[in-house]
Structure formats: C-alpha cells, structure tokens
Short mmCIF file of C-alpha atoms in Angstrom, two decimals:
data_model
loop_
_atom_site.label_atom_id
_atom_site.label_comp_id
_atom_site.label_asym_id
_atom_site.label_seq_id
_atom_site.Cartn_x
_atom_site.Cartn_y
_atom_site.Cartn_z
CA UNK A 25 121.18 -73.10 -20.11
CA UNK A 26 119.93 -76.69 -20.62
CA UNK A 27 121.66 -79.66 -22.80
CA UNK A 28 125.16 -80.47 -23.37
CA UNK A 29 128.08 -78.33 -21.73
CA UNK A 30 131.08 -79.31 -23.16
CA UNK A 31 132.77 -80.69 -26.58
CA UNK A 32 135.80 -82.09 -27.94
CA UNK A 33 135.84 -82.28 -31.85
CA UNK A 34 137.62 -86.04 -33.20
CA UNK A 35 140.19 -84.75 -34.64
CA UNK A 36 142.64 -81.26 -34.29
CA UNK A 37 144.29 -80.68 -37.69
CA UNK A 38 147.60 -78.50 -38.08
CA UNK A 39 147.94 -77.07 -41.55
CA UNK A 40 151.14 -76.20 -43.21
CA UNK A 41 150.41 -72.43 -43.00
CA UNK A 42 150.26 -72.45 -39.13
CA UNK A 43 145.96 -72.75 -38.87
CA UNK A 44 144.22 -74.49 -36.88
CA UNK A 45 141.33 -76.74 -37.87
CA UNK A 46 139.02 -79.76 -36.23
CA UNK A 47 137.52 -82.26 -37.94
CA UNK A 48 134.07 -83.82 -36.75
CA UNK A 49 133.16 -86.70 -38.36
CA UNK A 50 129.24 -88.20 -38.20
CA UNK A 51 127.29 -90.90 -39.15
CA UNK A 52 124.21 -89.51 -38.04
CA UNK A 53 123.15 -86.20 -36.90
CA UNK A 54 121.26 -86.12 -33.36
CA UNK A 55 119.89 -83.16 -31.88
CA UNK A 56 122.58 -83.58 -29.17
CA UNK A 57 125.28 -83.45 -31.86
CA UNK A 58 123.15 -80.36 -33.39
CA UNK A 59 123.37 -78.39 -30.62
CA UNK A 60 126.79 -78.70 -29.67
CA UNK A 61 127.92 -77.61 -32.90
CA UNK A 62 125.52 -75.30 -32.69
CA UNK A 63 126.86 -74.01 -29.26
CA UNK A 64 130.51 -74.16 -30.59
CA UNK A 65 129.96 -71.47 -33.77
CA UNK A 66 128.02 -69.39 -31.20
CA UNK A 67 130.59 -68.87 -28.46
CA UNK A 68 133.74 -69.34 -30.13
CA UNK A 69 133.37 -68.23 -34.26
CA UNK A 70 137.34 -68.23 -34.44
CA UNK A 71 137.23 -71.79 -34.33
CA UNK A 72 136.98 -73.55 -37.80
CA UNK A 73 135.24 -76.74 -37.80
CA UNK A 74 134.70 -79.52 -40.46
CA UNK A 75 131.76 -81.46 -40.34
CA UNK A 76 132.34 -84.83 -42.08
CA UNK A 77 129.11 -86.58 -43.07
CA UNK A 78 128.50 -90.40 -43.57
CA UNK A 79 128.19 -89.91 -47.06
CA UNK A 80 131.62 -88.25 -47.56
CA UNK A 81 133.49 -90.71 -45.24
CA UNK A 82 132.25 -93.68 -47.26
CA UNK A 83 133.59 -91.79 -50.13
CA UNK A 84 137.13 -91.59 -49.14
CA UNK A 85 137.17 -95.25 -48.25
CA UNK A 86 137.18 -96.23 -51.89
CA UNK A 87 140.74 -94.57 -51.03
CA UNK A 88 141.42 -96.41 -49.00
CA UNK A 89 144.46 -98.50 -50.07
CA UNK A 90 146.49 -95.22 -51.51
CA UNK A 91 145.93 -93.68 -47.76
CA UNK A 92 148.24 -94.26 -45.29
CA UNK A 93 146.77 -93.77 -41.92
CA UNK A 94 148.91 -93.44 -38.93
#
C-alpha cells in the first residue's frame, strides 16, 4: 500500500539450461532496498533472485584480471 511500487533487478542472467535468473548487486542494504525485495518474493515466488552483497563483490575483484567483462 505505501513505499516503493516498482523494481528492476541490475542484471537478467540466461543460463545454459534455458532459466532465468537476476542478479542484484548491493553495497548497502536500505529499508527501501529491503522492501522491494521483499515485495518481489511476495508477489512473484517464480522469480529467482541473487542478492550480491558488498562483501562478495569485493571478493570477485581479486578476479579481476582472469574476467573478461563485456
């Protein structure tokens, strides 16, 4: 009823067996950010999402030079 109406995840990832996944990543988590996810798992449960933390994001940029981002 109140807050934040709509979302759009950062990233949509196609897997090789046909599914369907979105990638959020955050530095921080607001209540703003809290509730949309929240919202999002209650209204549409199909819908896999992966929640990428600070922590874990600095963690893959000790990848960083084996990556190649597009």
């Amino acid at each position: 009823k109140y807050g934040t109406r709509s979302y759009r995840p950062d990233f949509k990832v196609y897997k090789n067996n046909g599914d369907i996944e979105y990638h959020e990543v955050k530095g921080y988590m607001d209540a703003q950010s809290k509730t949309k996810l929240k919202r999002m798992k209650k209204y549409f449960p199909a819908i896999k999402i992966i929640l990428i933390t600070r922590e874990e994001y600095v963690a893959l940029k000790k990848w960083n030079k084996l990556l190649k981002w597009y």
